[in-house]
Amino acid sequence: MDSSSNSTSLIHLLASAAAAIVVLSASAIFFYRRLLKNSTTTNLFSSYRRNRLPLGNLGWPFLGETLDFISCAYSDRPETFMDKRRLLYGKVFKSHIFGSPTIVSTDAEVSRSILQSDAKTFVPSYPRSLTELMGKSSILLINGSLQRRIHGLIGAFLKSPHLKAQITSDMQKYIQQSMIKWTEDRPVYIQHETKQIAFQVLVKALISLDIGDDMEFLKKQFQEFIAGLMSFPINLPGTTLYRSLQAKKRMVKLIHKIIQTKRSSNMDGSMSFPEDVVDVLLKDANPQLTNDLICDNIIDLMIPGEDSVPVLITLAVKYLSDCPAALRQLTEENLRLKRLKEKLGEPLCWSDYLLSLPFTQDVITETLRMGNIIIGVMRKAMKDVEIKGVFIPKGWCVFTYFRSIHLDDNLYDSPYQFFPWRWQKEKDTSGNGGNFTPFGGGQRLCPGLDLARLEALIFLHHFVTHFRWVAEEDSIINFPTVRLRRRMPVWVKRRRDDDVSIISTNNSNKNPMSSMVVTGSIYDYRLDTTGQSTGQNGNKRIYS
Ligand code: HEM
């Protein structure tokens, strides 16, 4: 599915996509002009209101500070844009990005209040071109009681033990099908493999579609569809946006057919147990849950399967490849669980992954903190608001930028170092404190968070217990979506029992595993109680 690393896209959270599109788009100028004509705009700039705004700079006419934002976003440190302004104006400042005057929050408490607010105060805000592609009734765009209802229904189903069991069994099956094809004479592209696996797993959970012709058709259409999300917003035959909308129409047709078949077979209300998200939404009595609404949401829900979850897993493999101490401890933990289950003659179930791999969980948490797959979320103020002394005028956008908070050295020691041990002390991974919000918060807290973690745990378990690997040099691209430049190529060797991966960076095109002497064993490596390494290949570079 991932034929090119450039083809990845993010609709799931559109904050970064918004920047790319708006800067390229003539619609930004159109929007700006409209804004200036709008009577509320006059209000926005009345001197009383202007004086109450946070400090900051609105930049150039039309473009605002978007170019500076984009040039930082393409670098290794996208947060430099924020860092410069934090020094000048404080943690909350005004700017003009994404085609709108915007209050940027890099303050954990202010961001937390914004996320916790309801739709009377803040609503999601995305550029028009993206909202057209998502469809009017997408959960990402609707507000109020309907959003809460759909969120609740989807969230409860995604958290249910029934679905976790199904995801675990599907994930194990698809991982096995993928890994069986891995050979030692060519690299495996982790980002590509995980995209295939996670998409199939999610589509099965959404519409009960198994691997086959329809799944292949859907994958192909979906690829074409998401390409449009990062395209120039001109809808004429031959343009990317046009092709994207055509692909969406073909997906809609297939999904409508599935929904209709399910609806007809449930006319008598005989459906006892929902097997997938469509069943869950069909079972609800709310008349607003029409076929069109269900269809729009099913398509949106495919996006994390194609983008966020695979990126989470790929980043974890990348960080582990660069941190032998963490890899050793994680491998040891997973081998221990594998052997225990083998001894008991039991298969691994979802609760084994979620409850018996605490260090692997910490690795995933640390990956979410450092990776910032979703850099932040955009909201629009529905009325004048004051939070912690910060005035946000009605009609202005607010950008809660998670990345600066997750990499703030007042909140995290050595924030640029991958150090999963920090989570052994810091157990607030809920996001309630506002310091750690990779899944957002409040009424729009990601309903798929448990699922994302479970999929990552299962993949890492099977990867480290079946293979040793050597990672090729690769780097993280942060914009417009987070991904690995080369899709994370690794050279693998099937594991014998008891050995442990020694990682190095390989620049040749021969499998480096073939000439590698494995010098470590899982038992020659220890961490003391503070997490400091005492082994020779330890995490000294983390604490040096
Ligand atoms: C690493 C993986 C993931 C990350 C980092 C992530 C992150 C987020 C974030 C930050 C939000 C909040 C958006 C906002 O406040 O506007 C969100 C919302 C959402 N996520 Fe995820 N997500 C992930 C995986 C998933 C998965 C696997 C699913 C479902 C299968 C999912 C479904 C959703 C939905 C439906 C919403 C919208 C909720 C609403 O607006 O009511 N996500 N996600």
Coordinates of C-alpha atoms and ligand atoms in Angstrom, one line a residue:
M1 CA 0.0 0.0 0.0
D2 CA 2.8 2.4 0.9
S3 CA 4.3 2.5 -2.6
S4 CA 6.1 5.7 -1.8
S5 CA 7.0 7.3 1.5
N6 CA 5.7 10.6 0.2
S7 CA 2.2 9.2 -0.3
T8 CA 1.5 9.1 3.4
S9 CA -1.1 11.4 4.6
L10 CA -2.8 12.6 7.7
I11 CA -6.4 13.4 7.9
H12 CA -6.9 12.0 11.3
L13 CA -5.4 15.1 12.7
L14 CA -5.2 17.8 10.2
A15 CA -3.3 20.5 11.9
S16 CA -0.1 19.9 10.0
A17 CA -1.8 19.2 6.7
A18 CA -3.7 22.4 7.2
A19 CA -0.5 24.4 7.1
A20 CA 0.7 22.8 3.9
I21 CA -2.5 23.3 2.1
V22 CA -3.2 26.7 3.2
V23 CA 0.2 28.1 2.2
L24 CA -0.1 26.6 -1.2
S25 CA -3.6 27.6 -1.7
A26 CA -5.3 30.5 -3.3
S27 CA -8.2 29.8 -1.0
A28 CA -6.1 31.2 1.9
I29 CA -6.2 34.6 0.2
F30 CA -9.9 34.2 -0.5
F31 CA -10.5 33.3 3.1
Y32 CA -8.4 36.2 4.3
R33 CA -10.3 38.7 2.1
R34 CA -13.6 37.3 3.3
L35 CA -12.4 37.6 6.9
L36 CA -11.5 41.2 6.4
K37 CA -14.9 42.0 4.9
N38 CA -16.7 40.2 7.7
S39 CA -18.2 42.4 10.3
T40 CA -16.8 40.2 13.1
T41 CA -13.4 41.0 11.8
T42 CA -13.9 44.6 12.5
N43 CA -14.7 43.6 16.0
L44 CA -11.6 41.4 16.1
F45 CA -9.4 44.3 15.5
S46 CA -11.2 47.0 17.6
S47 CA -8.6 48.6 19.8
Y48 CA -10.1 47.4 23.1
R49 CA -10.0 43.8 21.9
R50 CA -6.6 44.2 20.3
N51 CA -5.1 45.4 23.6
R52 CA -6.4 42.3 25.4
L53 CA -4.8 39.9 23.0
P54 CA -1.7 38.0 24.0
L55 CA 1.6 39.3 22.7
G56 CA 2.8 38.2 19.3
N57 CA 3.1 39.1 15.7
L58 CA 0.5 38.7 12.9
G59 CA 3.3 38.8 10.3
W60 CA 2.8 39.5 6.6
P61 CA -0.5 40.4 5.0
F62 CA -2.2 37.2 3.7
L63 CA 0.6 34.8 4.7
G64 CA 1.0 35.9 8.3
E65 CA 3.8 33.8 9.8
T66 CA 3.0 30.7 7.8
L67 CA 6.2 30.6 5.8
D68 CA 8.3 30.7 9.0
F69 CA 6.1 28.0 10.5
I70 CA 6.6 25.8 7.4
S71 CA 10.3 26.3 7.2
C72 CA 10.7 25.3 10.8
A73 CA 8.2 22.4 10.4
Y74 CA 10.5 20.9 7.7
S75 CA 13.5 20.9 10.0
D76 CA 14.5 18.4 12.7
R77 CA 13.1 20.8 15.3
P78 CA 9.7 22.1 14.1
E79 CA 9.2 23.5 17.6
T80 CA 11.8 26.2 16.9
F81 CA 9.0 28.4 15.5
M82 CA 7.3 28.2 18.9
D83 CA 10.6 28.4 20.9
K84 CA 11.5 31.7 19.4
R85 CA 8.1 33.2 20.2
R86 CA 8.0 31.7 23.6
L87 CA 11.1 33.6 24.5
L88 CA 9.7 36.8 23.2
Y89 CA 6.1 36.6 24.2
G90 CA 5.6 33.8 26.7
K91 CA 4.0 30.3 26.3
V92 CA 0.8 31.6 24.8
F93 CA 1.1 34.1 21.9
K94 CA -0.8 35.4 18.9
S95 CA 0.2 34.7 15.4
H96 CA -1.3 34.3 11.9
I97 CA -0.9 30.8 10.5
F98 CA -3.1 28.4 8.5
G99 CA -4.7 31.4 6.9
S100 CA -6.2 32.7 10.1
P101 CA -5.3 34.9 13.1
T102 CA -4.4 32.3 15.7
I103 CA -3.7 32.1 19.4
V104 CA -0.9 29.5 19.8
S105 CA -0.8 27.7 23.2
T106 CA 2.3 25.8 24.3
D107 CA 1.2 26.1 27.9
A108 CA 0.0 22.8 29.4
E109 CA -2.7 24.3 31.6
V110 CA -4.2 26.6 28.9
S111 CA -4.2 23.7 26.4
R112 CA -5.8 21.4 28.9
S113 CA -8.7 24.0 29.4
I114 CA -9.1 24.4 25.7
L115 CA -9.3 20.6 25.2
Q116 CA -11.8 20.2 28.1
S117 CA -14.1 22.9 26.7
D118 CA -17.4 22.0 25.1
A119 CA -18.7 23.0 21.7
K120 CA -20.3 26.2 23.1
T121 CA -16.8 27.5 23.6
F122 CA -14.5 25.8 21.0
V123 CA -15.2 23.8 17.9
P124 CA -12.7 22.0 15.6
S125 CA -11.4 24.1 12.8
Y126 CA -10.0 22.8 9.5
P127 CA -9.5 24.4 6.0
R128 CA -12.5 24.1 3.7
S129 CA -10.7 21.9 1.2
L130 CA -10.2 19.2 3.9
T131 CA -13.7 19.4 5.3
E132 CA -15.0 18.8 1.8
L133 CA -13.0 15.6 1.5
M134 CA -14.0 14.4 5.0
G135 CA -17.7 14.9 4.5
K136 CA -20.0 17.1 6.5
S137 CA -21.0 14.4 9.0
S138 CA -17.5 13.3 9.9
I139 CA -17.0 13.0 13.7
L140 CA -14.0 15.3 13.4
L141 CA -16.3 18.1 12.2
I142 CA -19.6 17.7 14.0
N143 CA -20.3 19.1 17.4
G144 CA -22.7 18.8 20.4
S145 CA -24.8 15.9 21.3
L146 CA -24.4 14.0 18.0
Q147 CA -20.6 14.1 18.3
R148 CA -20.8 12.9 21.9
R149 CA -23.2 10.1 20.9
I150 CA -21.0 8.8 18.1
H151 CA -17.8 9.3 20.2
G152 CA -19.4 7.3 23.0
L153 CA -20.6 4.5 20.8
I154 CA -17.3 4.1 18.9
G155 CA -15.2 4.5 22.1
A156 CA -17.2 1.9 24.0
F157 CA -16.9 -0.6 21.1
L158 CA -13.2 0.0 20.6
K159 CA -12.5 -0.6 24.3
S160 CA -14.6 -3.7 24.5
P161 CA -12.9 -7.0 25.4
H162 CA -14.7 -8.6 22.4
L163 CA -13.0 -6.2 20.0
K164 CA -9.6 -6.4 21.8
A165 CA -9.7 -10.2 21.4
Q166 CA -10.6 -9.9 17.7
I167 CA -7.9 -7.3 17.1
T168 CA -5.3 -9.5 18.9
S169 CA -6.2 -12.5 16.8
D170 CA -6.3 -10.5 13.5
M171 CA -3.1 -8.7 14.3
Q172 CA -1.3 -12.0 15.1
K173 CA -2.6 -13.5 11.9
Y174 CA -1.6 -10.6 9.7
I175 CA 1.8 -10.2 11.4
Q176 CA 2.5 -13.9 10.8
Q177 CA 1.5 -13.6 7.1
S178 CA 3.8 -10.6 6.7
M179 CA 6.8 -12.0 8.7
I180 CA 6.7 -15.3 6.9
K181 CA 7.8 -13.4 3.7
W182 CA 10.7 -11.6 5.4
T183 CA 14.0 -12.9 4.1
E184 CA 17.6 -12.2 5.0
D185 CA 18.7 -11.1 1.6
R186 CA 16.8 -7.8 1.4
P187 CA 15.7 -5.2 3.9
V188 CA 12.3 -5.1 5.4
Y189 CA 10.6 -1.7 5.3
I190 CA 8.9 -1.5 8.7
Q191 CA 6.7 1.5 7.8
H192 CA 5.4 -0.3 4.7
E193 CA 4.7 -3.6 6.5
T194 CA 2.9 -2.0 9.4
K195 CA 0.7 0.1 7.1
Q196 CA -0.5 -3.1 5.5
I197 CA -1.1 -4.8 8.8
A198 CA -2.8 -2.0 10.6
F199 CA -5.0 -1.0 7.7
Q200 CA -6.3 -4.6 7.3
V201 CA -6.9 -4.9 11.1
L202 CA -8.8 -1.7 11.3
V203 CA -11.0 -2.3 8.2
K204 CA -11.9 -5.6 9.7
A205 CA -13.0 -3.9 12.9
L206 CA -14.9 -1.3 11.0
I207 CA -16.8 -3.2 8.4
S208 CA -15.8 -6.9 8.9
L209 CA -14.0 -7.1 5.6
D210 CA -11.4 -9.8 5.4
I211 CA -8.4 -10.0 3.1
G212 CA -9.6 -10.5 -0.5
D213 CA -10.6 -8.6 -3.6
D214 CA -12.8 -6.0 -1.8
M215 CA -10.0 -5.3 0.7
E216 CA -7.5 -4.8 -2.2
F217 CA -9.9 -2.5 -4.0
L218 CA -10.4 -0.5 -0.8
K219 CA -6.7 -0.2 -0.1
K220 CA -6.2 1.1 -3.7
Q221 CA -9.0 3.7 -3.5
F222 CA -8.0 4.8 0.0
Q223 CA -4.4 5.5 -1.2
E224 CA -5.8 7.7 -4.0
F225 CA -8.3 9.4 -1.6
I226 CA -5.7 10.4 1.0
A227 CA -3.3 11.8 -1.7
G228 CA -6.0 14.5 -2.2
L229 CA -5.7 15.6 1.4
M230 CA -2.3 17.2 0.7
S231 CA -3.1 18.5 -2.7
F232 CA -3.7 21.9 -4.3
P233 CA -7.4 22.5 -3.7
I234 CA -8.6 22.7 -7.3
N235 CA -11.3 20.2 -8.3
L236 CA -10.9 19.8 -12.0
P237 CA -10.6 16.6 -14.1
G238 CA -6.9 15.5 -14.0
T239 CA -6.1 17.2 -10.7
T240 CA -5.1 15.2 -7.6
L241 CA -8.1 16.5 -5.7
Y242 CA -10.5 15.4 -8.5
R243 CA -9.0 11.9 -8.5
S244 CA -9.2 11.8 -4.7
L245 CA -12.9 12.7 -4.7
Q246 CA -13.6 10.1 -7.4
A247 CA -11.8 7.5 -5.3
K248 CA -13.9 8.5 -2.3
K249 CA -17.0 8.0 -4.4
R250 CA -15.9 4.4 -5.3
M251 CA -15.2 3.7 -1.6
V252 CA -18.6 5.2 -0.6
K253 CA -20.3 2.9 -3.1
L254 CA -18.7 -0.2 -1.6
I255 CA -19.3 0.8 2.0
H256 CA -22.9 1.9 1.3
K257 CA -23.5 -1.6 -0.1
I258 CA -22.1 -3.2 3.1
I259 CA -24.2 -0.9 5.3
Q260 CA -27.3 -1.6 3.3
T261 CA -26.9 -5.3 3.5
K262 CA -26.4 -5.1 7.2
R263 CA -29.3 -2.8 7.7
S264 CA -31.7 -5.1 5.7
S265 CA -30.6 -8.2 7.6
N266 CA -31.2 -6.3 10.9
M267 CA -34.7 -5.0 10.0
D268 CA -36.3 -7.2 12.6
G269 CA -33.8 -5.9 15.2
S270 CA -32.4 -9.4 15.5
M271 CA -28.7 -8.4 15.7
S272 CA -27.6 -9.6 19.0
F273 CA -24.0 -8.6 19.2
P274 CA -22.2 -6.0 17.2
E275 CA -19.4 -7.4 15.2
D276 CA -18.0 -4.1 13.9
V277 CA -18.3 -0.4 14.1
V278 CA -21.1 -0.3 11.4
D279 CA -23.1 -2.8 13.5
V280 CA -22.7 -0.5 16.6
L281 CA -23.9 2.6 14.7
L282 CA -26.8 0.7 13.0
K283 CA -27.9 -0.7 16.3
D284 CA -28.4 2.7 17.8
A285 CA -31.9 4.1 17.6
N286 CA -30.8 7.7 16.9
P287 CA -32.4 8.7 13.5
Q288 CA -29.5 11.0 12.8
L289 CA -27.3 8.0 12.2
T290 CA -28.1 7.7 8.5
N291 CA -26.2 5.6 6.0
D292 CA -24.4 8.7 4.7
L293 CA -23.2 9.6 8.2
I294 CA -22.0 6.1 9.0
C295 CA -20.2 5.9 5.7
D296 CA -18.4 9.2 6.1
N297 CA -17.2 8.2 9.6
I298 CA -16.1 4.7 8.5
I299 CA -13.8 6.3 5.9
D300 CA -12.4 8.8 8.4
L301 CA -11.8 6.0 10.9
M302 CA -9.6 4.2 8.3
I303 CA -7.1 7.0 8.5
P304 CA -5.4 6.0 11.8
G305 CA -5.0 2.5 10.4
E306 CA -3.2 3.9 7.4
D307 CA -1.2 6.6 9.2
S308 CA -1.0 7.1 12.9
V309 CA -0.7 3.5 14.2
P310 CA 1.9 2.4 11.6
V311 CA 3.9 5.6 12.3
L312 CA 3.8 4.9 16.1
I313 CA 5.2 1.4 15.6
T314 CA 7.8 2.5 13.1
L315 CA 9.0 5.2 15.4
A316 CA 9.2 2.8 18.3
V317 CA 11.4 0.5 16.1
K318 CA 13.5 3.5 15.2
Y319 CA 14.0 4.7 18.8
L320 CA 14.8 1.2 20.0
S321 CA 17.3 0.7 17.2
D322 CA 19.1 3.8 18.5
C323 CA 18.9 2.8 22.1
P324 CA 20.4 -0.7 22.8
A325 CA 19.7 -0.5 26.5
A326 CA 15.9 -0.1 26.0
L327 CA 15.9 -2.8 23.2
R328 CA 17.6 -5.3 25.5
Q329 CA 15.2 -4.7 28.4
L330 CA 12.2 -4.8 26.1
T331 CA 13.4 -8.0 24.4
E332 CA 14.1 -9.6 27.7
E333 CA 10.6 -8.7 28.9
N334 CA 8.9 -10.1 25.8
L335 CA 11.0 -13.3 25.7
R336 CA 10.1 -13.9 29.3
L337 CA 6.4 -13.6 28.6
K338 CA 6.7 -15.8 25.5
R339 CA 8.5 -18.6 27.4
L340 CA 6.0 -18.4 30.3
K341 CA 3.0 -18.8 27.9
E342 CA 4.8 -21.6 26.1
K343 CA 5.4 -23.3 29.4
L344 CA 1.8 -22.9 30.4
G345 CA 0.7 -24.1 26.9
E346 CA -1.5 -21.0 26.5
P347 CA -1.8 -18.6 23.6
L348 CA -1.2 -14.9 24.2
C349 CA -4.4 -13.0 24.7
W350 CA -5.0 -9.2 24.7
S351 CA -4.7 -8.8 28.5
D352 CA -1.2 -10.5 28.4
Y353 CA 0.0 -7.8 26.0
L354 CA -1.7 -4.9 27.9
L355 CA -0.9 -6.1 31.5
S356 CA 2.3 -8.1 31.4
L357 CA 4.6 -5.9 29.3
P358 CA 5.1 -2.8 31.5
F359 CA 8.4 -1.8 30.0
T360 CA 7.1 -2.2 26.5
Q361 CA 4.2 0.1 27.5
D362 CA 6.8 2.6 28.7
V363 CA 8.6 2.4 25.4
I364 CA 5.3 3.1 23.5
T365 CA 4.6 6.0 25.9
E366 CA 8.0 7.5 25.4
T367 CA 7.6 7.0 21.6
L368 CA 4.4 9.0 21.7
R369 CA 6.0 11.8 23.7
M370 CA 9.0 12.1 21.5
G371 CA 7.4 11.3 18.2
N372 CA 4.5 13.7 18.4
I373 CA 2.6 12.0 15.6
I374 CA -0.1 14.5 16.1
I375 CA 1.6 17.8 16.7
G376 CA -1.5 19.6 18.1
V377 CA -5.1 20.3 17.4
M378 CA -6.9 23.3 16.0
R379 CA -10.0 24.9 17.5
K380 CA -12.1 28.0 16.7
A381 CA -13.5 30.1 19.6
M382 CA -17.3 30.4 19.4
K383 CA -17.3 33.3 21.9
D384 CA -14.8 35.6 23.7
V385 CA -13.0 33.4 26.2
E386 CA -10.5 34.1 28.9
I387 CA -8.3 31.2 30.2
K388 CA -5.7 31.8 32.8
G389 CA -5.7 35.5 31.9
V390 CA -5.3 34.8 28.2
F391 CA -8.0 36.5 26.1
I392 CA -9.2 34.5 23.0
P393 CA -11.6 36.5 20.8
K394 CA -14.6 35.0 19.2
G395 CA -13.8 33.8 15.7
W396 CA -10.1 33.3 16.3
C397 CA -8.4 30.0 15.8
V398 CA -6.5 28.3 18.7
F399 CA -3.6 25.9 18.0
T400 CA -2.8 23.8 21.0
Y401 CA 0.7 22.7 20.2
F402 CA 1.5 19.4 22.0
R403 CA 5.0 19.1 20.7
S404 CA 6.4 22.0 22.7
I405 CA 4.8 20.7 25.9
H406 CA 6.1 17.1 25.3
L407 CA 9.6 18.5 24.7
D408 CA 9.7 21.1 27.5
D409 CA 12.7 20.7 29.8
N410 CA 10.7 22.1 32.7
L411 CA 8.4 19.1 32.4
Y412 CA 10.7 16.3 31.2
D413 CA 14.4 15.9 32.1
S414 CA 16.6 15.7 28.9
P415 CA 13.5 15.9 26.8
Y416 CA 15.2 15.1 23.5
Q417 CA 16.5 11.8 24.8
F418 CA 14.6 8.6 24.4
F419 CA 14.4 7.4 27.9
P420 CA 11.4 5.0 28.6
W421 CA 12.5 4.5 32.2
R422 CA 11.2 8.0 33.0
W423 CA 7.7 6.6 32.9
Q424 CA 8.4 4.2 35.7
K425 CA 8.1 7.2 38.0
E426 CA 5.8 9.4 36.0
K427 CA 2.6 7.4 35.7
D428 CA 0.2 10.1 34.4
T429 CA -0.1 8.9 30.9
S430 CA -3.8 9.8 30.8
G431 CA -3.5 13.3 29.5
N432 CA -5.6 14.7 32.4
G433 CA -2.6 16.7 33.7
G434 CA -2.1 18.4 30.4
N435 CA 1.6 17.6 30.2
F436 CA 1.1 14.5 28.1
T437 CA -1.6 14.7 25.4
P438 CA -0.6 12.6 22.4
F439 CA -4.2 11.5 22.1
G440 CA -5.8 14.9 22.8
G441 CA -8.2 15.3 25.7
G442 CA -11.6 16.2 26.9
Q443 CA -14.7 15.3 24.9
R444 CA -12.6 14.6 21.8
L445 CA -10.0 12.4 23.5
C446 CA -9.0 9.8 20.9
P447 CA -11.4 6.8 21.3
G448 CA -8.8 4.6 19.6
L449 CA -6.0 5.1 22.1
D450 CA -6.2 1.6 23.7
L451 CA -6.3 0.0 20.3
A452 CA -3.3 2.0 19.0
R453 CA -1.3 0.8 22.0
L454 CA -2.5 -2.8 21.7
E455 CA -1.5 -3.0 18.1
A456 CA 1.9 -1.5 18.8
L457 CA 2.5 -4.0 21.7
I458 CA 1.5 -6.9 19.6
F459 CA 3.8 -5.9 16.7
L460 CA 6.8 -5.2 19.0
H461 CA 6.3 -8.5 20.8
H462 CA 6.4 -10.6 17.6
F463 CA 9.1 -8.5 16.1
V464 CA 11.6 -8.8 19.0
T465 CA 10.8 -12.4 19.9
H466 CA 11.2 -13.7 16.3
F467 CA 14.0 -11.5 14.9
R468 CA 17.2 -9.7 15.5
W469 CA 17.8 -6.8 13.2
V470 CA 20.2 -4.2 12.0
A471 CA 18.6 -0.8 11.1
E472 CA 19.8 1.1 8.2
E473 CA 20.3 4.9 8.5
D474 CA 17.0 6.7 8.4
S475 CA 15.6 9.9 9.7
I476 CA 12.3 11.3 10.8
I477 CA 10.4 13.8 8.7
N478 CA 8.0 15.9 10.7
F479 CA 6.0 17.7 8.1
P480 CA 3.4 17.7 6.7
T481 CA 3.0 14.3 8.5
V482 CA 5.4 12.4 10.7
R483 CA 7.1 9.6 8.9
L484 CA 10.5 7.9 8.2
R485 CA 12.3 9.3 5.2
R486 CA 13.3 5.8 3.9
R487 CA 10.4 3.9 5.5
M488 CA 12.7 2.4 8.1
P489 CA 14.6 -0.4 6.3
V490 CA 16.0 -3.1 8.6
W491 CA 17.9 -6.3 7.9
V492 CA 16.5 -9.2 9.8
K493 CA 17.7 -12.5 11.0
R494 CA 15.4 -15.1 12.5
R495 CA 16.1 -15.5 16.2
R496 CA 17.4 -18.5 17.9
D497 CA 16.2 -18.8 21.5
D498 CA 18.1 -16.8 24.1
D499 CA 20.1 -14.4 21.9
V500 CA 19.5 -10.7 21.9
S501 CA 19.7 -8.0 19.2
I502 CA 22.8 -5.9 18.9
I503 CA 22.0 -2.9 16.9
S504 CA 24.3 -1.0 14.6
T505 CA 23.8 1.3 11.7
N506 CA 24.4 -0.2 8.3
N507 CA 25.2 1.7 5.1
S508 CA 26.1 -1.2 2.8
N509 CA 23.5 -3.1 0.7
K510 CA 24.5 -6.5 2.1
N511 CA 22.8 -8.1 5.1
P512 CA 25.0 -7.0 7.9
M513 CA 23.5 -9.8 10.1
S514 CA 25.3 -12.4 8.1
S515 CA 28.7 -11.3 9.3
M516 CA 27.7 -10.1 12.7
V517 CA 28.9 -11.8 15.9
V518 CA 26.3 -11.6 18.6
T519 CA 28.1 -10.6 21.7
G520 CA 25.3 -10.0 24.2
S521 CA 22.9 -12.2 26.0
I522 CA 19.9 -11.0 27.8
Y523 CA 21.5 -11.7 31.1
D524 CA 24.7 -9.7 30.9
Y525 CA 22.9 -6.5 31.0
R526 CA 21.5 -4.8 34.1
L527 CA 19.9 -1.6 35.0
D528 CA 20.1 -0.3 38.6
T529 CA 17.1 1.1 40.4
T530 CA 17.5 4.6 38.9
G531 CA 17.5 3.2 35.4
Q532 CA 21.2 3.8 35.0
S533 CA 23.0 1.3 32.9
T534 CA 25.6 -0.9 34.4
G535 CA 26.1 -3.1 31.3
Q536 CA 28.8 -2.4 28.7
N537 CA 26.3 -1.6 25.9
G538 CA 24.1 0.3 28.2
N539 CA 22.3 3.6 27.9
K540 CA 25.4 5.7 28.8
R541 CA 24.7 8.0 25.9
I542 CA 21.4 8.8 27.5
Y543 CA 22.9 9.7 30.9
S544 CA 26.3 10.8 29.9
Ligands
HEM1 C1 -1.0 6.5 17.4 C2 -2.2 6.5 17.1 C3 -3.2 7.6 17.4 C4 -2.9 8.9 17.7 C5 -1.6 9.6 18.1 C6 -4.2 9.6 17.8 C7 -4.4 10.9 18.2 C8 -5.6 11.5 18.2 C9 -5.9 12.9 18.7 C10 -4.8 13.8 19.2 C11 -7.2 13.1 18.7 C12 -7.9 14.4 19.1 C13 -8.4 15.3 18.0 C14 -9.0 16.6 18.4 O1 -9.1 16.9 19.6 O2 -9.5 17.3 17.6 C15 -7.8 12.0 18.1 C16 -9.2 11.9 17.8 C17 -9.7 10.7 17.2 N1 -9.1 9.5 17.0 FE1 -7.2 9.1 17.3 N2 -5.2 8.7 17.4 C18 -4.6 7.5 17.2 C19 -5.2 6.3 16.8 C20 -6.6 6.1 16.6 C21 -7.2 4.9 16.2 C22 -6.6 3.6 16.1 C23 -8.6 5.2 16.1 C24 -9.7 4.4 15.7 C25 -9.8 3.3 15.2 C26 -8.7 6.6 16.3 C27 -9.9 7.3 16.2 C28 -10.1 8.7 16.5 C29 -11.4 9.4 16.4 C30 -12.7 8.8 15.8 C31 -11.1 10.7 16.8 C32 -12.1 11.8 16.9 C33 -12.8 11.9 18.2 C34 -13.8 13.1 18.2 O3 -13.6 14.1 17.6 O4 -14.8 12.9 18.9 N3 -7.5 7.2 16.6 N4 -6.8 11.0 17.9

